[in-house]
Coordinates of C-alpha atoms in Angstrom, one line a residue:
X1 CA -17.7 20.8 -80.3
X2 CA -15.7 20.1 -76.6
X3 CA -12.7 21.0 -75.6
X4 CA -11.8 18.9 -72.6
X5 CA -7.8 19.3 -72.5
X6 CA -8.3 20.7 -68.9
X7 CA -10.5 17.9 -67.4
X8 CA -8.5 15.6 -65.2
X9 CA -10.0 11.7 -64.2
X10 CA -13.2 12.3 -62.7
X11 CA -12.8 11.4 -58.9
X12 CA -9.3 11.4 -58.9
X13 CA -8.4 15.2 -59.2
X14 CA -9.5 18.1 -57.1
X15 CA -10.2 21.6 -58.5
X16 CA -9.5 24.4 -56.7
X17 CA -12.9 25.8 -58.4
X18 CA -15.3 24.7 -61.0
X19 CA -17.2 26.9 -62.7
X20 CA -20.9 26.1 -63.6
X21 CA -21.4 28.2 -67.0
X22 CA -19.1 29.8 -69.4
X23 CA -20.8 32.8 -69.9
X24 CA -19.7 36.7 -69.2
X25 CA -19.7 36.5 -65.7
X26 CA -17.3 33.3 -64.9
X27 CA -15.2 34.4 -68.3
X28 CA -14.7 37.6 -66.1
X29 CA -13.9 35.2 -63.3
X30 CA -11.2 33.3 -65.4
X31 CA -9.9 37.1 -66.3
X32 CA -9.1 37.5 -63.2
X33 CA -7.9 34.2 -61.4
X34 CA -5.7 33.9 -64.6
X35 CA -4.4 38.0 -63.3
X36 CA -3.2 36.7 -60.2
X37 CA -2.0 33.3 -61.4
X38 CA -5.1 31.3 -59.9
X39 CA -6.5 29.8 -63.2
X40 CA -4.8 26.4 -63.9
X41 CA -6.1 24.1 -61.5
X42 CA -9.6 25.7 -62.2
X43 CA -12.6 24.1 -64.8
X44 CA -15.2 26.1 -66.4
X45 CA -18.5 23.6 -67.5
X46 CA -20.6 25.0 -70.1
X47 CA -23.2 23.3 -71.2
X48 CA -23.4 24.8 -75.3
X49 CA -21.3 23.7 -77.8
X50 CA -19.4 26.6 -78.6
X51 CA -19.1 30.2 -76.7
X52 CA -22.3 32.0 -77.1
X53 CA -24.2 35.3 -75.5
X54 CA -27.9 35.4 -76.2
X55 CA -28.0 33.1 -79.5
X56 CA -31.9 33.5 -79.4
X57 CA -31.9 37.1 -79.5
X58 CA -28.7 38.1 -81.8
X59 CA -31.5 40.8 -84.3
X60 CA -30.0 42.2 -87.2
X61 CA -30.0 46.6 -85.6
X62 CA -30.5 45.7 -82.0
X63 CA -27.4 46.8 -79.7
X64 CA -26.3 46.5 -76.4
X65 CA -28.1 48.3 -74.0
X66 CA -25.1 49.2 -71.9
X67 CA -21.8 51.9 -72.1
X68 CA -19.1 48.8 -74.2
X69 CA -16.4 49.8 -71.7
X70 CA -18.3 48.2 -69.1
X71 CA -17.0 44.6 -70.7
X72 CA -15.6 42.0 -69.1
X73 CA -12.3 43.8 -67.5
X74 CA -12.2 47.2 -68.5
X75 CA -13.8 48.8 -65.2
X76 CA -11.5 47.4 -62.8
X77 CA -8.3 46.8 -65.6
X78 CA -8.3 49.1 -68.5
X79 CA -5.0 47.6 -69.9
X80 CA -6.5 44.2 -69.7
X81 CA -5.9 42.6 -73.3
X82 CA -9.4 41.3 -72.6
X83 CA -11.3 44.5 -73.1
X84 CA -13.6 45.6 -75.9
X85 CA -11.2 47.6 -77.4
X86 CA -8.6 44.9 -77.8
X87 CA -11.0 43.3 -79.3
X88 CA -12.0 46.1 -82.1
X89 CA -8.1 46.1 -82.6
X90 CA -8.3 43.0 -83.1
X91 CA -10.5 42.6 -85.8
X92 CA -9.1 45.6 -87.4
X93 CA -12.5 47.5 -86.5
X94 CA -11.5 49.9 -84.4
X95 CA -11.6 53.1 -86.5
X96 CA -14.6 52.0 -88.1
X97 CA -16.3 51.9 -84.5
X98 CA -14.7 55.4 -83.6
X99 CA -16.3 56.7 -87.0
X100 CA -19.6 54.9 -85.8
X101 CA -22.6 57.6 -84.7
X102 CA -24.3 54.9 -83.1
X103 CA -23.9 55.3 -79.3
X104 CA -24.0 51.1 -78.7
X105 CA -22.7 48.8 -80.8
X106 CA -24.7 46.0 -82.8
X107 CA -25.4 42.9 -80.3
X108 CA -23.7 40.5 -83.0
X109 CA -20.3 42.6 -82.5
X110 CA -20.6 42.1 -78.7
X111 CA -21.5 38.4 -79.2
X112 CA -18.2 38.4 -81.1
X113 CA -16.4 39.9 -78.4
X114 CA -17.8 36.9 -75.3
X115 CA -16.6 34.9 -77.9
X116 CA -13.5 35.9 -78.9
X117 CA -12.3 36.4 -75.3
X118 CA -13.5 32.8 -74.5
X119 CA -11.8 31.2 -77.0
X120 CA -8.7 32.7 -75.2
X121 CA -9.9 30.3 -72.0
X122 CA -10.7 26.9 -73.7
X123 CA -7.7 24.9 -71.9
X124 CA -9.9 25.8 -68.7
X125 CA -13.5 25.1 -70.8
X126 CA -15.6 22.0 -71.1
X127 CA -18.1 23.0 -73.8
X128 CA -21.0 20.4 -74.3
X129 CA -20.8 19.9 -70.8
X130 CA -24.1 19.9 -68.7
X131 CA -24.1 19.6 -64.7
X132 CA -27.1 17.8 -63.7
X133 CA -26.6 18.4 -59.9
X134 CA -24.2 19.4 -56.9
X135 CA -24.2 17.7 -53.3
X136 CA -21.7 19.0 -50.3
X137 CA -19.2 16.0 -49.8
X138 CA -15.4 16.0 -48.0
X139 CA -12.5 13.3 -48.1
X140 CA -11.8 11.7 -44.9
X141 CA -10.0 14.3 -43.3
X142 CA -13.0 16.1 -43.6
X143 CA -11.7 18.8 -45.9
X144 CA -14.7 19.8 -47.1
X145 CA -15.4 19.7 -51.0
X146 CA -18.6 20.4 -53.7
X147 CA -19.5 17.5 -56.0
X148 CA -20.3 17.9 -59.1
X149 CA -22.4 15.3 -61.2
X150 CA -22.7 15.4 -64.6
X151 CA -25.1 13.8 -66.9
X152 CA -22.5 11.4 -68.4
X153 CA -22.7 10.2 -64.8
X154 CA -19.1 11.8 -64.1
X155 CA -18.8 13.2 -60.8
X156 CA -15.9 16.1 -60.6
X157 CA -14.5 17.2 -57.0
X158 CA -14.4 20.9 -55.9
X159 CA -12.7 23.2 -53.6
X160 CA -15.1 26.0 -54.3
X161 CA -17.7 26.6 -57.0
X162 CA -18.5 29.7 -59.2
X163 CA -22.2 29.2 -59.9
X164 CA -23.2 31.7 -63.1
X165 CA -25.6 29.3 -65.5
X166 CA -27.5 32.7 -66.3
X167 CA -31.4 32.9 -64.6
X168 CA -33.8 30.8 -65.0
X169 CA -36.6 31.5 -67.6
X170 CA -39.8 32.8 -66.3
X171 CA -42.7 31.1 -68.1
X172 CA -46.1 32.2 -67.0
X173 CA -47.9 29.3 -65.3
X174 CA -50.9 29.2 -68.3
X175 CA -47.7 28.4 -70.9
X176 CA -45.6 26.2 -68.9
X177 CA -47.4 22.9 -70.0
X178 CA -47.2 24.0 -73.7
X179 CA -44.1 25.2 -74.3
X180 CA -42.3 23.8 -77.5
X181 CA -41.1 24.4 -81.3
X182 CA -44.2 27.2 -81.1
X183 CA -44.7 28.0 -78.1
X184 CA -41.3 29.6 -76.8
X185 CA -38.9 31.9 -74.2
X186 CA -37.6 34.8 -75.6
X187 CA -33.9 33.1 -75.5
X188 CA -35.5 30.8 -78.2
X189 CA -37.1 33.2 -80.4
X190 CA -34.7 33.5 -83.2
X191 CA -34.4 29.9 -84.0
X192 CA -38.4 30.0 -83.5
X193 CA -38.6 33.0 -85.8
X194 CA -36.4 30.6 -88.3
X195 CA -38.4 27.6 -88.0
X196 CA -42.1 29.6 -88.7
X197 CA -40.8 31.6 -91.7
X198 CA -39.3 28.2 -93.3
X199 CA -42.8 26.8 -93.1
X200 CA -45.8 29.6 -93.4
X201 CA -46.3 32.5 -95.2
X202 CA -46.6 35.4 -93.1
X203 CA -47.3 33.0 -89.6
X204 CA -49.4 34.4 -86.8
X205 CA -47.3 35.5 -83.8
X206 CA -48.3 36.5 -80.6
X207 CA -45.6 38.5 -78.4
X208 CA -46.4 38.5 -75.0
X209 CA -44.7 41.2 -72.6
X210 CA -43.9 44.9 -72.7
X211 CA -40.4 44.9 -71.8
X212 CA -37.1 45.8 -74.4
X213 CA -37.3 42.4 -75.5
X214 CA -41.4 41.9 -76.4
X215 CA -40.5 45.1 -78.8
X216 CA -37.6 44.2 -80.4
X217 CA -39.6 40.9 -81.5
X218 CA -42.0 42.7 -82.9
X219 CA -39.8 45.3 -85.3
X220 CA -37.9 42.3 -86.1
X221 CA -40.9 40.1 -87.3
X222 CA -42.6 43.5 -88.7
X223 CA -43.4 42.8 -92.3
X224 CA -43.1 39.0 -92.1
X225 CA -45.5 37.8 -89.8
X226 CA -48.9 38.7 -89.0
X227 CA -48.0 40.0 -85.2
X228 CA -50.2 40.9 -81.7
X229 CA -48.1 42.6 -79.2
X230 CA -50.0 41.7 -76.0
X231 CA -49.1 42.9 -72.6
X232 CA -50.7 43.5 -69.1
X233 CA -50.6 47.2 -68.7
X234 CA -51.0 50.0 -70.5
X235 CA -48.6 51.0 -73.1
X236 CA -44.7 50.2 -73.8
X237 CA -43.0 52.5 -70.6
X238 CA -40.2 54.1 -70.8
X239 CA -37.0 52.5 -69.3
X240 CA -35.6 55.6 -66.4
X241 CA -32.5 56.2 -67.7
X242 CA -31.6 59.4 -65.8
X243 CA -27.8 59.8 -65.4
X244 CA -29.0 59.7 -61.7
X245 CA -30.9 56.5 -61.9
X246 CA -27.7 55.0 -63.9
X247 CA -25.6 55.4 -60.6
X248 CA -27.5 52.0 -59.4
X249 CA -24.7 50.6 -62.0
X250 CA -22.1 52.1 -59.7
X251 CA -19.7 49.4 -57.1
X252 CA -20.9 52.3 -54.6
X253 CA -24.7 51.5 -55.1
X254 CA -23.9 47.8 -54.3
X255 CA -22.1 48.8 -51.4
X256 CA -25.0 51.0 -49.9
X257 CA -27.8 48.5 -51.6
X258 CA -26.2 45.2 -50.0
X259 CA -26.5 47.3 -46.3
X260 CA -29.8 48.6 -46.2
X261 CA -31.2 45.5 -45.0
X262 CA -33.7 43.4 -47.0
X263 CA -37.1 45.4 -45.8
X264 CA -34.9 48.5 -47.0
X265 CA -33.6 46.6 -50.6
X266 CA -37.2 45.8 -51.4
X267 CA -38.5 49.4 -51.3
X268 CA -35.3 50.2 -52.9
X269 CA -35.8 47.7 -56.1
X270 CA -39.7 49.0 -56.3
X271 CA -38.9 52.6 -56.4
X272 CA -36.2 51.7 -59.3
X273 CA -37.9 48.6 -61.1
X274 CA -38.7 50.7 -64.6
X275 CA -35.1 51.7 -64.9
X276 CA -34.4 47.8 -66.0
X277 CA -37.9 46.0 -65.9
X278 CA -40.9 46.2 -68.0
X279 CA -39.6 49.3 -69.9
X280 CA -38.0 49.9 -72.9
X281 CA -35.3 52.0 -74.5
X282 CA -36.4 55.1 -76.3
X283 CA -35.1 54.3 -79.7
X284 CA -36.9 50.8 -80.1
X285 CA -40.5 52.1 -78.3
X286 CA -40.2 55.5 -81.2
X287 CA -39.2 52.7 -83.9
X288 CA -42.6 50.6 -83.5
X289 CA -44.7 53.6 -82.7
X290 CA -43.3 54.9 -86.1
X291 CA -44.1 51.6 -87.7
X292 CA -47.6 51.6 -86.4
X293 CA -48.4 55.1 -87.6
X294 CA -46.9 53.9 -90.9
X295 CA -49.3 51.4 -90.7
X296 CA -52.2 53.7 -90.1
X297 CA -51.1 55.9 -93.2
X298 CA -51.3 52.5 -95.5
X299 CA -54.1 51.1 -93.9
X300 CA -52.5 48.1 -93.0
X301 CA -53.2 46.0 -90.0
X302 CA -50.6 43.4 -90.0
X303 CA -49.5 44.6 -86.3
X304 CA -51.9 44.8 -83.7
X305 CA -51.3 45.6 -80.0
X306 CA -53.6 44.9 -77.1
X307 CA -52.6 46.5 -73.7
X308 CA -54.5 45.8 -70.3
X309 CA -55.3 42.4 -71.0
X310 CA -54.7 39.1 -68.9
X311 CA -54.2 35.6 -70.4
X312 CA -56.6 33.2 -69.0
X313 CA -55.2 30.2 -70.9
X314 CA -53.6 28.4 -74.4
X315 CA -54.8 25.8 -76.1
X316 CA -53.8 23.5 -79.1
X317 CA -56.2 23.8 -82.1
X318 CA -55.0 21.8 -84.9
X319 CA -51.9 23.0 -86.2
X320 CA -52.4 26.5 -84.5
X321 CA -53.0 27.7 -80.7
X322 CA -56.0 29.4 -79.3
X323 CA -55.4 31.7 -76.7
X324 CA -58.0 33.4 -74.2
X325 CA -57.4 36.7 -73.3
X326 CA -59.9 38.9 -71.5
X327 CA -59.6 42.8 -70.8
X328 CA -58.4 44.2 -67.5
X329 CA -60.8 46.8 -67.6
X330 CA -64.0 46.0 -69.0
X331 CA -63.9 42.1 -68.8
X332 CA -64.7 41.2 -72.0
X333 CA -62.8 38.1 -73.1
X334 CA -61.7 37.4 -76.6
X335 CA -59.6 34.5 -78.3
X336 CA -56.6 34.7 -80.4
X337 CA -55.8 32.7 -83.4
X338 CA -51.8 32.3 -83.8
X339 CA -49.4 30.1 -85.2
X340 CA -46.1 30.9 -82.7
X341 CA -46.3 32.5 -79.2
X342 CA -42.9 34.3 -77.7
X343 CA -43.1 34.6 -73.9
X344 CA -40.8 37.9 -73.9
X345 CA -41.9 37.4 -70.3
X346 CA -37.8 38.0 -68.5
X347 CA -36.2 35.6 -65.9
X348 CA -36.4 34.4 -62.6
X349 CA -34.5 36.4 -59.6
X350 CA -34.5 34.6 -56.0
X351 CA -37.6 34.8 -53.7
X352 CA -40.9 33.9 -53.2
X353 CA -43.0 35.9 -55.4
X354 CA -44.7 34.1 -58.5
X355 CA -42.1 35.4 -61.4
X356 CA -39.6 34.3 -58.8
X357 CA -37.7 31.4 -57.3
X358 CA -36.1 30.7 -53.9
X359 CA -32.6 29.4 -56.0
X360 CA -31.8 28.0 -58.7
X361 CA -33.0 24.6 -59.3
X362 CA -29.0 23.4 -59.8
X363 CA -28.4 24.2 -56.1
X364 CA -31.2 22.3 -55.3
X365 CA -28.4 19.5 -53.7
X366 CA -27.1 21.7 -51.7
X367 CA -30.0 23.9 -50.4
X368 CA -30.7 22.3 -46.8
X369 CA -27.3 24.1 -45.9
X370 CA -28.3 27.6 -47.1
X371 CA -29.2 30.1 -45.1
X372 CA -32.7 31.9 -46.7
X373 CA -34.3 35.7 -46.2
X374 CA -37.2 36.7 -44.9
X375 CA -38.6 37.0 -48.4
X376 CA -37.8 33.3 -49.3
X377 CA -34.5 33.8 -51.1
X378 CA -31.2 32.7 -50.3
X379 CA -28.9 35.1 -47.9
X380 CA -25.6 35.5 -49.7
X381 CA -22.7 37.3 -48.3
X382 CA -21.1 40.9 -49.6
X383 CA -18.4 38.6 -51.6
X384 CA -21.2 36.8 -53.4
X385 CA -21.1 33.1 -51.1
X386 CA -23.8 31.6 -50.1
X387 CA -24.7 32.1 -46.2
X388 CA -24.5 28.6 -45.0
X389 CA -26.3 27.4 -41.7
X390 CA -24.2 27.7 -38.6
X391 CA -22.1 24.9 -37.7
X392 CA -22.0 23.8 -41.4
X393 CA -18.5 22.9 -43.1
X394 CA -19.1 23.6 -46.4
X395 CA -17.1 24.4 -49.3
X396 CA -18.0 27.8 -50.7
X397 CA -20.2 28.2 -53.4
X398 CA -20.2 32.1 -55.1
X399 CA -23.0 33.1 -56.7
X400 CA -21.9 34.8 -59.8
X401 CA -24.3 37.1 -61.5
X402 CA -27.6 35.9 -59.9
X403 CA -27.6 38.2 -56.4
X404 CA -29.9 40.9 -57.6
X405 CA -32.1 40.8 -54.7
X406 CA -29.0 41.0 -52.6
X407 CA -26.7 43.2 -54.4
X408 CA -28.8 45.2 -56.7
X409 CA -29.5 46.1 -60.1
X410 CA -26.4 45.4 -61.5
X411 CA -26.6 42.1 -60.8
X412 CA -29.2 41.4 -62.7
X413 CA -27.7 39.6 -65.9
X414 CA -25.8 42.9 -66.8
X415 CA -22.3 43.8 -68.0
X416 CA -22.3 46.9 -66.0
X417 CA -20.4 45.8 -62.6
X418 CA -19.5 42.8 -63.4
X419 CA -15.9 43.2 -64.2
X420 CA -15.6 44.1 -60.2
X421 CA -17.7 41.5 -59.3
X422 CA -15.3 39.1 -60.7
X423 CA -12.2 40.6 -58.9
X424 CA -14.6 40.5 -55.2
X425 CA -15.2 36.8 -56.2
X426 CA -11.4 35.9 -57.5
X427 CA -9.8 37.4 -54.2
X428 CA -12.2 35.7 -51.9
X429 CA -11.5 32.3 -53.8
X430 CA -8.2 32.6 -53.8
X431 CA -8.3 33.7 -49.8
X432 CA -10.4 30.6 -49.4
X433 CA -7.8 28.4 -51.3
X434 CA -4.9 29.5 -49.4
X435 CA -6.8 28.9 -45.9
X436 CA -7.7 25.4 -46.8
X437 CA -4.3 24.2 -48.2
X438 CA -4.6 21.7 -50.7
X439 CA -6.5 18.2 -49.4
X440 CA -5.7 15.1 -49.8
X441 CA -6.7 13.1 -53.0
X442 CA -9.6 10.9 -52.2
X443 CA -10.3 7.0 -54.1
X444 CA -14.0 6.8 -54.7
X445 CA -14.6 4.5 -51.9
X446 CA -13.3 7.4 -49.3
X447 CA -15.9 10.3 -50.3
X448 CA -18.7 10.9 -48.1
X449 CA -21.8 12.9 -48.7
X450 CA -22.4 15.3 -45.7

């Protein structure tokens, strides 16, 4: 499926932005350009075939984990038609949901939302479209410009980009050379899920992690798979979800978090890390501990979890995979038998330590321009632009919903701020457009790579 109205001759038209993804964070974007009447020389590239959020992960009883007002607009523009409650009214829901005791909704209902509100955007959307690259560029008055390449070999022109493809997977370095139908990212696991039941009887998973994720695998595969819940430390933590903690999800917090300075931000993210990182909600951490005690009381042992353990490696072994593991404590190394491996193992944010990476490997192009921390990751400015090196025209490139280590916790692939985000980005866009005035159309032969 492509929708592909909006895109004009490649080379012969000039966006004012183009938008790299079409997920939550540039749909907020396209909210709010459209708001000020700054969408229609805009392009949204998203590489899927339809709208989606999360495909992999869409579990029948997992919900959101975050307050559904904090949606796409609703934050910054409650009488946006765009928010979740236009939606429920919508669908002719929205009494059922007021008479719900749940305090989330299911994660299928919000899915529905992203796409219902996307939908509402195609004539600025190019589904099935992937971007392969990006190089800084400018037409020969020197009016500076993004290229975008595609990989149908199309090259599109830019005033600006909104960069939001989601993070990068993290893939422990022991998996990275086997990853594939059995061996996969948690953003994968439902169609891996599908693919092992079709074929075995009660297959032999391993979930590796101990975040929200790792556990909602396991009560999801509970009872149809033969499952090891395997995880560095000790135990399933917690998330910190103090009402006090919560205020990190506050524009305020980004404010104060974005001025501390970046030896300040680091002590900042380490003091917080369990309120969004290797930690769980409550209800899912007292639904497997209830399972396991079931468990017990049946003498069952179809679910078995092993804490304090390291992976040493992964191996093929016929039509299964052996994997070493040894224990953090006494040393003692055993080996693991399993048809299907899920790394519930998060994403990448920007730095230099080994879950992270310095930017994400689509800006890799432009990257010689960027201006980079102390702790290897790009600087970007309070309105989410990259900080280019001095002297460099370039045309802005916004980061949008990738600045955690600059911004904070709610920039870390969350609805919660990025409603306002979207308006920072929009008004800085449309500043930046208005500066620039619009350039001259260049012919092919006229561009030249700066």
């Amino acid at each position: 499926m492509t929708n592909m109205s909006h895109m004009r001759h490649a080379e012969a038209h000039i966006y004012d932005c183009i938008g790299v993804g079409f997920g939550p964070s540039n749909m907020a974007l396209a909210i709010a350009l459209g708001e000020v009447g700054a969408l229609d020389n805009c392009l949204f590239l998203e590489a899927q075939d339809d709208i989606l959020w999360h495909p992999g992960m869409l579990l029948d009883g997992a919900d959101i984990q975050h307050n559904p007002l904090r949606d796409l607009v609703t934050p910054r523009n409650p009488a946006s038609p765009y928010g979740f409650l236009a939606y429920l009214k919508a669908q002719g829901r929205l009494f059922d949901y007021l008479n719900l005791s749940a305090p989330y909704p299911p994660r299928t209902e919000y899915a529905g939302y992203v796409n219902w509100v996307g939908r509402q955007f195609l004539d600025y959307v190019s589904l099935n479209t992937r971007v392969v690259a990006m190089t800084y560029t400018s037409d020969m008055s020197g009016t500076p410009l993004v290229a975008v390449l595609l990989d149908d070999g199309r090259r599109l022109l830019a005033r600006s980009v909104s960069f939001a493809p989601g993070r990068s997977n993290y893939i422990p370095a022991q998996f990275e050379s086997a990853l594939g139908d059995d061996i996969v990212h948690l953003s994968g696991y439902r169609f891996a899920r599908d693919r092992w039941l079709g074929r075995l009887d009660m297959p032999r998973v391993a979930v590796v992690g101990g975040s929200q994720s790792a556990i909602e695998i396991l009560l999801d595969l509970a009872g149809r798979a033969r499952l090891t819940g395997i995880s560095r430390g000790f135990g399933f933590k917690q998330k910190d979800l103090s009402a006090f903690t919560e205020q990190i999800y506050y524009p305020s917090f980004v404010d104060m978090f974005f001025d501390a300075g970046e030896g300040s931000q680091h002590k900042i993210t380490r003091e917080l890390w369990r309120s969004n990182y290797g930690a769980a909600d409550p209800d899912v951490i007292e639904a497997l501990n209830f399972k396991l005690y079931e468990q017990r009381v049946r003498n069952g042992d179809s679910i078995e979890i092993v804490h304090n353990c390291e992976i040493a490696g992964v191996e093929k072994r016929g039509d299964a995979y052996a994997m070493s593991v040894t224990d953090r404590l006494s040393g003692a190394p055993r080996t693991l038998e399993v048809d299907g491996i899920v790394l519930a193992t998060g994403f990448r944010n920007f730095g230099n330590a080994e879950n992270q990476e310095p930017y994400h490997p689509l800006l890799d192009g432009l990257a010689t321009r960027f201006e980079t921390r102390a702790d290897g990751g790009i600087a970007i400015a309070r309105d989410y632009r990259v900080a280019t090196l001095p002297g460099a025209a370039t045309a802005p490139v916004f980061i949008n919903g990738l600045c955690e280590t600059t911004h904070g916790f709610g920039d870390a692939g969350s609805f919660s701020l990025l409603s306002v985000r979207s308006e920072q980005i929009a008004r800085a866009l449309v500043d930046h457009i208005a500066e620039a005035g619009a350039p001259t159309v260049p012919q092919p032969e006229e561009l030249t790579n700066v």
